[in-house]
Amino acid sequence: MKPIQIHDKNFEVYIDRDKIQQAVSSLAQQLKKDLKGERPLFISILNGAFIFAADFIRAYKSECEITFIKLASYEKTKSSGKVKQLLGINEDLTDRTIIVLEDIIDTGTTLQEIYKILGEEKVKDLKIVSLFFKPEVFKKELHIDYVAFEIPDNFIVGYGLDYDGLGRNLPDIYKLSK
Ligand code: IMP
Ligand code: MG
C-alpha cells in the first residue's frame, strides 16, 4: 500500500482494519467471560481511545456503562513525562467494576496517573485494557490486565491515535517509515 504523509513525516500501513476488529472482538469476548456477569463501568481515556472504546463496547455483548476521562501526556511524537487531566469523572465509582480502556501504553506515565486517580476511589475491581503496548519503552511496575497488540518502539497513528492532532480518522494503523 502507498505511504501517506502527515505533517512532515511519512507513514506506512502496519495493522489493517480487519486485524484490529478481530483483536477487539476477541478481547471483548474474553473480558465478558472473565467478568462472570458483573456489569462493568468502562472508562475510556480521551482522546486516543475513543474509537477503540466505541468498537470495544459494541463487541461487548452484555450490560455495561461507559464514561470518559481526558488525559494528555504526548507532545507531537514524544511523551512529555507529565500528564495533564483535562476532564474528570462525575460517576460514583464506589463498589463498581471499573475497566479502563486505553489506546496505547508507552512509557506508562499516563497509566500511573490513572492508577493514582482511581486509587483514591473505593472500587470493587479495576482492570486495565489497552489496545497497544510497547514493552521496550515501558518503565513502570504497573499491572496491565489485557493487551491486544504488543508492538516495538514505533510511533503509530490511526484508529484514534494521532500525530500532532492528525491521523485519528484513519481506519487502519500506520507506522512511521524509517
Ligand atoms: P505514556 O504515558 O508514555 O504511556 O503514553 C501514553 C499516551 O501517549 C497514549 O495514551 C497516547 O495518547 C500517546 N501515545 C503513546 N505512544 C503513541 C504512538 O505511538 N502514537 C500516538 N500516540 C501515542
Ligand atoms: Mg491515550
PDB file of C-alpha atoms and ligand atoms in Angstrom:
ATOM      1  CA  MET A   1       0.000   0.000   0.000  1.00  0.00           C
ATOM      2  CA  LYS A   2       1.032   3.578  -0.676  1.00  0.00           C
ATOM      3  CA  PRO A   3       2.735   5.509   2.135  1.00  0.00           C
ATOM      4  CA  ILE A   4       0.923   8.595   3.390  1.00  0.00           C
ATOM      5  CA  GLN A   5       2.239  11.911   4.642  1.00  0.00           C
ATOM      6  CA  ILE A   6       1.095  13.545   7.884  1.00  0.00           C
ATOM      7  CA  HIS A   7       2.641  16.928   8.624  1.00  0.00           C
ATOM      8  CA  ASP A   8       6.363  16.404   7.879  1.00  0.00           C
ATOM      9  CA  LYS A   9       6.509  12.590   8.199  1.00  0.00           C
ATOM     10  CA  ASN A  10       5.760   9.522   6.078  1.00  0.00           C
ATOM     11  CA  PHE A  11       3.753   6.599   7.400  1.00  0.00           C
ATOM     12  CA  GLU A  12       3.020   3.121   6.040  1.00  0.00           C
ATOM     13  CA  VAL A  13       0.210   0.662   6.856  1.00  0.00           C
ATOM     14  CA  TYR A  14       1.144  -1.550   9.791  1.00  0.00           C
ATOM     15  CA  ILE A  15      -2.047  -3.245  11.044  1.00  0.00           C
ATOM     16  CA  ASP A  16      -5.127  -3.273   8.836  1.00  0.00           C
ATOM     17  CA  ARG A  17      -8.705  -2.666   9.985  1.00  0.00           C
ATOM     18  CA  ASP A  18      -9.783  -6.332   9.780  1.00  0.00           C
ATOM     19  CA  LYS A  19      -6.987  -7.438  12.062  1.00  0.00           C
ATOM     20  CA  ILE A  20      -7.885  -4.680  14.530  1.00  0.00           C
ATOM     21  CA  GLN A  21     -11.576  -5.673  14.529  1.00  0.00           C
ATOM     22  CA  GLN A  22     -10.719  -9.324  15.148  1.00  0.00           C
ATOM     23  CA  ALA A  23      -8.469  -8.420  18.071  1.00  0.00           C
ATOM     24  CA  VAL A  24     -11.030  -6.016  19.570  1.00  0.00           C
ATOM     25  CA  SER A  25     -13.817  -8.628  19.329  1.00  0.00           C
ATOM     26  CA  SER A  26     -11.826 -11.423  20.906  1.00  0.00           C
ATOM     27  CA  LEU A  27     -10.647  -9.113  23.706  1.00  0.00           C
ATOM     28  CA  ALA A  28     -14.266  -8.061  24.423  1.00  0.00           C
ATOM     29  CA  GLN A  29     -15.428 -11.686  24.468  1.00  0.00           C
ATOM     30  CA  GLN A  30     -12.593 -12.701  26.782  1.00  0.00           C
ATOM     31  CA  LEU A  31     -13.361  -9.852  29.192  1.00  0.00           C
ATOM     32  CA  LYS A  32     -17.067 -10.706  29.264  1.00  0.00           C
ATOM     33  CA  LYS A  33     -16.175 -14.288  30.147  1.00  0.00           C
ATOM     34  CA  ASP A  34     -13.791 -13.164  32.892  1.00  0.00           C
ATOM     35  CA  LEU A  35     -16.275 -10.702  34.432  1.00  0.00           C
ATOM     36  CA  LYS A  36     -18.790 -13.515  35.026  1.00  0.00           C
ATOM     37  CA  GLY A  37     -21.957 -11.427  34.853  1.00  0.00           C
ATOM     38  CA  GLU A  38     -20.592  -8.276  36.564  1.00  0.00           C
ATOM     39  CA  ARG A  39     -21.852  -5.055  34.973  1.00  0.00           C
ATOM     40  CA  PRO A  40     -18.713  -3.008  34.225  1.00  0.00           C
ATOM     41  CA  LEU A  41     -18.275   0.721  34.019  1.00  0.00           C
ATOM     42  CA  PHE A  42     -15.808   1.310  31.197  1.00  0.00           C
ATOM     43  CA  ILE A  43     -13.605   4.391  31.470  1.00  0.00           C
ATOM     44  CA  SER A  44     -12.229   5.443  28.129  1.00  0.00           C
ATOM     45  CA  ILE A  45      -9.152   7.668  28.131  1.00  0.00           C
ATOM     46  CA  LEU A  46      -9.664  10.585  25.746  1.00  0.00           C
ATOM     47  CA  ASN A  47      -8.663  11.483  23.176  1.00  0.00           C
ATOM     48  CA  GLY A  48      -6.841   8.491  21.723  1.00  0.00           C
ATOM     49  CA  ALA A  49      -9.075   5.651  22.951  1.00  0.00           C
ATOM     50  CA  PHE A  50     -12.389   6.961  21.619  1.00  0.00           C
ATOM     51  CA  ILE A  51     -12.544   4.767  18.514  1.00  0.00           C
ATOM     52  CA  PHE A  52     -11.231   1.677  20.302  1.00  0.00           C
ATOM     53  CA  ALA A  53     -13.809   2.234  23.072  1.00  0.00           C
ATOM     54  CA  ALA A  54     -16.647   2.658  20.560  1.00  0.00           C
ATOM     55  CA  ASP A  55     -15.786  -0.638  18.859  1.00  0.00           C
ATOM     56  CA  PHE A  56     -14.981  -2.430  22.103  1.00  0.00           C
ATOM     57  CA  ILE A  57     -18.296  -1.734  23.845  1.00  0.00           C
ATOM     58  CA  ARG A  58     -20.236  -2.745  20.725  1.00  0.00           C
ATOM     59  CA  ALA A  59     -18.326  -6.043  20.724  1.00  0.00           C
ATOM     60  CA  TYR A  60     -19.057  -6.437  24.451  1.00  0.00           C
ATOM     61  CA  LYS A  61     -22.342  -8.364  24.310  1.00  0.00           C
ATOM     62  CA  SER A  62     -23.587  -7.786  27.841  1.00  0.00           C
ATOM     63  CA  GLU A  63     -24.829  -4.934  30.077  1.00  0.00           C
ATOM     64  CA  CYS A  64     -22.250  -2.192  30.552  1.00  0.00           C
ATOM     65  CA  GLU A  65     -21.833   1.548  31.096  1.00  0.00           C
ATOM     66  CA  ILE A  66     -19.192   3.909  29.766  1.00  0.00           C
ATOM     67  CA  THR A  67     -17.715   7.225  30.857  1.00  0.00           C
ATOM     68  CA  PHE A  68     -14.718   9.277  29.809  1.00  0.00           C
ATOM     69  CA  ILE A  69     -11.679  10.930  31.321  1.00  0.00           C
ATOM     70  CA  LYS A  70      -9.357  13.184  29.401  1.00  0.00           C
ATOM     71  CA  LEU A  71      -5.621  12.938  29.996  1.00  0.00           C
ATOM     72  CA  ALA A  72      -2.778  14.240  27.858  1.00  0.00           C
ATOM     73  CA  SER A  73       0.939  13.466  28.020  1.00  0.00           C
ATOM     74  CA  TYR A  74       2.163  13.419  24.458  1.00  0.00           C
ATOM     75  CA  GLU A  75       3.691  16.304  22.531  1.00  0.00           C
ATOM     76  CA  LYS A  76       3.993  15.505  18.818  1.00  0.00           C
ATOM     77  CA  THR A  77       5.808  12.117  18.759  1.00  0.00           C
ATOM     78  CA  LYS A  78       7.309  12.077  22.287  1.00  0.00           C
ATOM     79  CA  SER A  79       5.996  11.628  25.813  1.00  0.00           C
ATOM     80  CA  SER A  80       6.402  14.869  27.774  1.00  0.00           C
ATOM     81  CA  GLY A  81       6.739  12.883  31.014  1.00  0.00           C
ATOM     82  CA  LYS A  82       3.923  14.896  32.603  1.00  0.00           C
ATOM     83  CA  VAL A  83       0.222  14.080  32.498  1.00  0.00           C
ATOM     84  CA  LYS A  84      -2.483  16.730  32.496  1.00  0.00           C
ATOM     85  CA  GLN A  85      -6.056  15.886  33.490  1.00  0.00           C
ATOM     86  CA  LEU A  86      -8.301  17.901  31.202  1.00  0.00           C
ATOM     87  CA  LEU A  87     -11.673  16.298  32.046  1.00  0.00           C
ATOM     88  CA  GLY A  88     -12.681  14.299  35.127  1.00  0.00           C
ATOM     89  CA  ILE A  89     -15.207  11.629  36.100  1.00  0.00           C
ATOM     90  CA  ASN A  90     -18.611  12.533  37.574  1.00  0.00           C
ATOM     91  CA  GLU A  91     -19.861   8.987  38.270  1.00  0.00           C
ATOM     92  CA  ASP A  92     -19.729   7.386  41.715  1.00  0.00           C
ATOM     93  CA  LEU A  93     -17.159   4.589  41.367  1.00  0.00           C
ATOM     94  CA  THR A  94     -17.782   3.068  44.819  1.00  0.00           C
ATOM     95  CA  ASP A  95     -18.146  -0.731  44.603  1.00  0.00           C
ATOM     96  CA  ARG A  96     -18.057  -0.638  40.814  1.00  0.00           C
ATOM     97  CA  THR A  97     -16.181  -2.936  38.453  1.00  0.00           C
ATOM     98  CA  ILE A  98     -14.055  -0.434  36.552  1.00  0.00           C
ATOM     99  CA  ILE A  99     -12.479  -1.309  33.222  1.00  0.00           C
ATOM    100  CA  VAL A 100     -10.085   1.265  31.813  1.00  0.00           C
ATOM    101  CA  LEU A 101      -9.921   1.363  28.010  1.00  0.00           C
ATOM    102  CA  GLU A 102      -6.632   2.845  26.812  1.00  0.00           C
ATOM    103  CA  ASP A 103      -5.376   3.142  23.243  1.00  0.00           C
ATOM    104  CA  ILE A 104      -1.685   2.600  23.880  1.00  0.00           C
ATOM    105  CA  ILE A 105       0.663   2.223  26.833  1.00  0.00           C
ATOM    106  CA  ASP A 106       4.100   3.579  26.075  1.00  0.00           C
ATOM    107  CA  THR A 107       6.263   4.843  28.995  1.00  0.00           C
ATOM    108  CA  GLY A 108       3.432   4.161  31.456  1.00  0.00           C
ATOM    109  CA  THR A 109       3.262   7.750  32.721  1.00  0.00           C
ATOM    110  CA  THR A 110      -0.421   8.027  31.802  1.00  0.00           C
ATOM    111  CA  LEU A 111      -1.188   4.636  33.348  1.00  0.00           C
ATOM    112  CA  GLN A 112       0.486   5.732  36.574  1.00  0.00           C
ATOM    113  CA  GLU A 113      -1.785   8.781  36.664  1.00  0.00           C
ATOM    114  CA  ILE A 114      -4.831   6.555  36.021  1.00  0.00           C
ATOM    115  CA  TYR A 115      -3.877   4.344  38.979  1.00  0.00           C
ATOM    116  CA  LYS A 116      -3.362   7.466  41.096  1.00  0.00           C
ATOM    117  CA  ILE A 117      -6.788   8.905  40.222  1.00  0.00           C
ATOM    118  CA  LEU A 118      -8.657   5.597  40.608  1.00  0.00           C
ATOM    119  CA  GLY A 119      -6.651   4.564  43.672  1.00  0.00           C
ATOM    120  CA  GLU A 120      -8.487   7.278  45.604  1.00  0.00           C
ATOM    121  CA  GLU A 121     -11.844   5.571  44.875  1.00  0.00           C
ATOM    122  CA  LYS A 122     -13.305   2.560  46.676  1.00  0.00           C
ATOM    123  CA  VAL A 123     -13.802   0.454  43.562  1.00  0.00           C
ATOM    124  CA  LYS A 124     -14.720  -3.220  43.703  1.00  0.00           C
ATOM    125  CA  ASP A 125     -12.395  -4.228  40.892  1.00  0.00           C
ATOM    126  CA  LEU A 126     -10.108  -2.401  38.485  1.00  0.00           C
ATOM    127  CA  LYS A 127      -8.779  -3.782  35.227  1.00  0.00           C
ATOM    128  CA  ILE A 128      -6.678  -2.140  32.546  1.00  0.00           C
ATOM    129  CA  VAL A 129      -7.307  -2.935  28.881  1.00  0.00           C
ATOM    130  CA  SER A 130      -5.002  -1.465  26.249  1.00  0.00           C
ATOM    131  CA  LEU A 131      -5.171  -1.946  22.510  1.00  0.00           C
ATOM    132  CA  PHE A 132      -1.412  -1.436  22.093  1.00  0.00           C
ATOM    133  CA  PHE A 133       1.570  -1.837  24.412  1.00  0.00           C
ATOM    134  CA  LYS A 134       5.241  -1.000  23.815  1.00  0.00           C
ATOM    135  CA  PRO A 135       7.128  -3.270  26.262  1.00  0.00           C
ATOM    136  CA  GLU A 136      10.555  -1.891  25.258  1.00  0.00           C
ATOM    137  CA  VAL A 137       9.645   1.603  26.474  1.00  0.00           C
ATOM    138  CA  PHE A 138       7.503   0.734  29.498  1.00  0.00           C
ATOM    139  CA  LYS A 139       9.335   1.971  32.592  1.00  0.00           C
ATOM    140  CA  LYS A 140       6.855   1.267  35.392  1.00  0.00           C
ATOM    141  CA  GLU A 141       5.977  -1.620  37.688  1.00  0.00           C
ATOM    142  CA  LEU A 142       2.257  -1.323  37.000  1.00  0.00           C
ATOM    143  CA  HIS A 143      -0.203  -4.066  36.214  1.00  0.00           C
ATOM    144  CA  ILE A 144      -1.822  -4.266  32.773  1.00  0.00           C
ATOM    145  CA  ASP A 145      -4.591  -6.879  32.508  1.00  0.00           C
ATOM    146  CA  TYR A 146      -5.294  -7.127  28.772  1.00  0.00           C
ATOM    147  CA  VAL A 147      -3.316  -6.103  25.699  1.00  0.00           C
ATOM    148  CA  ALA A 148      -4.360  -6.759  22.095  1.00  0.00           C
ATOM    149  CA  PHE A 149      -1.061  -5.943  20.354  1.00  0.00           C
ATOM    150  CA  GLU A 150       2.459  -5.773  21.772  1.00  0.00           C
ATOM    151  CA  ILE A 151       4.472  -3.632  19.379  1.00  0.00           C
ATOM    152  CA  PRO A 152       8.101  -2.486  19.097  1.00  0.00           C
ATOM    153  CA  ASP A 153       9.053   1.109  19.837  1.00  0.00           C
ATOM    154  CA  ASN A 154       7.469   2.509  16.655  1.00  0.00           C
ATOM    155  CA  PHE A 155       5.371   5.625  16.532  1.00  0.00           C
ATOM    156  CA  ILE A 156       1.920   4.710  15.200  1.00  0.00           C
ATOM    157  CA  VAL A 157      -1.139   6.658  14.056  1.00  0.00           C
ATOM    158  CA  GLY A 158      -4.723   5.874  13.014  1.00  0.00           C
ATOM    159  CA  TYR A 159      -7.753   4.300  14.666  1.00  0.00           C
ATOM    160  CA  GLY A 160      -7.938   7.173  17.159  1.00  0.00           C
ATOM    161  CA  LEU A 161      -4.196   7.760  17.579  1.00  0.00           C
ATOM    162  CA  ASP A 162      -2.731  10.988  16.268  1.00  0.00           C
ATOM    163  CA  TYR A 163       0.456  12.648  15.181  1.00  0.00           C
ATOM    164  CA  ASP A 164       0.181  16.238  16.390  1.00  0.00           C
ATOM    165  CA  GLY A 165      -3.611  16.242  16.009  1.00  0.00           C
ATOM    166  CA  LEU A 166      -3.843  14.467  12.663  1.00  0.00           C
ATOM    167  CA  GLY A 167      -4.451  10.853  11.630  1.00  0.00           C
ATOM    168  CA  ARG A 168      -7.115   9.860  14.169  1.00  0.00           C
ATOM    169  CA  ASN A 169      -9.652   9.228  11.394  1.00  0.00           C
ATOM    170  CA  LEU A 170      -7.527   6.669   9.532  1.00  0.00           C
ATOM    171  CA  PRO A 171      -9.289   3.271   9.742  1.00  0.00           C
ATOM    172  CA  ASP A 172      -6.005   1.308   9.712  1.00  0.00           C
ATOM    173  CA  ILE A 173      -2.915   1.633  11.923  1.00  0.00           C
ATOM    174  CA  TYR A 174       0.133   3.216  10.262  1.00  0.00           C
ATOM    175  CA  LYS A 175       3.721   3.311  11.483  1.00  0.00           C
ATOM    176  CA  LEU A 176       6.418   5.873  10.904  1.00  0.00           C
ATOM    177  CA  SER A 177       8.510   4.940   7.832  1.00  0.00           C
ATOM    178  CA  LYS A 178      12.210   4.503   8.579  1.00  0.00           C
TER     179      LYS A 178
HETATM  180  P1  IMP B   1       2.612   7.084  28.082  1.00  0.00           P
HETATM  181  O1  IMP B   1       2.064   8.000  29.142  1.00  0.00           O
HETATM  182  O2  IMP B   1       4.038   7.381  27.741  1.00  0.00           O
HETATM  183  O3  IMP B   1       2.407   5.609  28.398  1.00  0.00           O
HETATM  184  O4  IMP B   1       1.848   7.410  26.751  1.00  0.00           O
HETATM  185  C1  IMP B   1       0.514   7.107  26.637  1.00  0.00           C
HETATM  186  C2  IMP B   1      -0.218   8.056  25.718  1.00  0.00           C
HETATM  187  O5  IMP B   1       0.648   8.696  24.771  1.00  0.00           O
HETATM  188  C3  IMP B   1      -1.202   7.258  24.915  1.00  0.00           C
HETATM  189  O6  IMP B   1      -2.436   7.171  25.576  1.00  0.00           O
HETATM  190  C4  IMP B   1      -1.259   8.012  23.610  1.00  0.00           C
HETATM  191  O7  IMP B   1      -2.252   9.006  23.699  1.00  0.00           O
HETATM  192  C5  IMP B   1       0.114   8.624  23.466  1.00  0.00           C
HETATM  193  N1  IMP B   1       0.996   7.750  22.626  1.00  0.00           N
HETATM  194  C6  IMP B   1       1.956   6.898  23.051  1.00  0.00           C
HETATM  195  N2  IMP B   1       2.545   6.262  22.022  1.00  0.00           N
HETATM  196  C7  IMP B   1       1.932   6.720  20.904  1.00  0.00           C
HETATM  197  C8  IMP B   1       2.088   6.428  19.497  1.00  0.00           C
HETATM  198  O8  IMP B   1       2.891   5.593  19.034  1.00  0.00           O
HETATM  199  N3  IMP B   1       1.262   7.123  18.652  1.00  0.00           N
HETATM  200  C9  IMP B   1       0.350   8.033  19.087  1.00  0.00           C
HETATM  201  N4  IMP B   1       0.167   8.331  20.383  1.00  0.00           N
HETATM  202  C10 IMP B   1       0.954   7.684  21.288  1.00  0.00           C
HETATM  203 MG    MG B   2      -4.328   7.551  25.294  1.00  0.00          MG
END
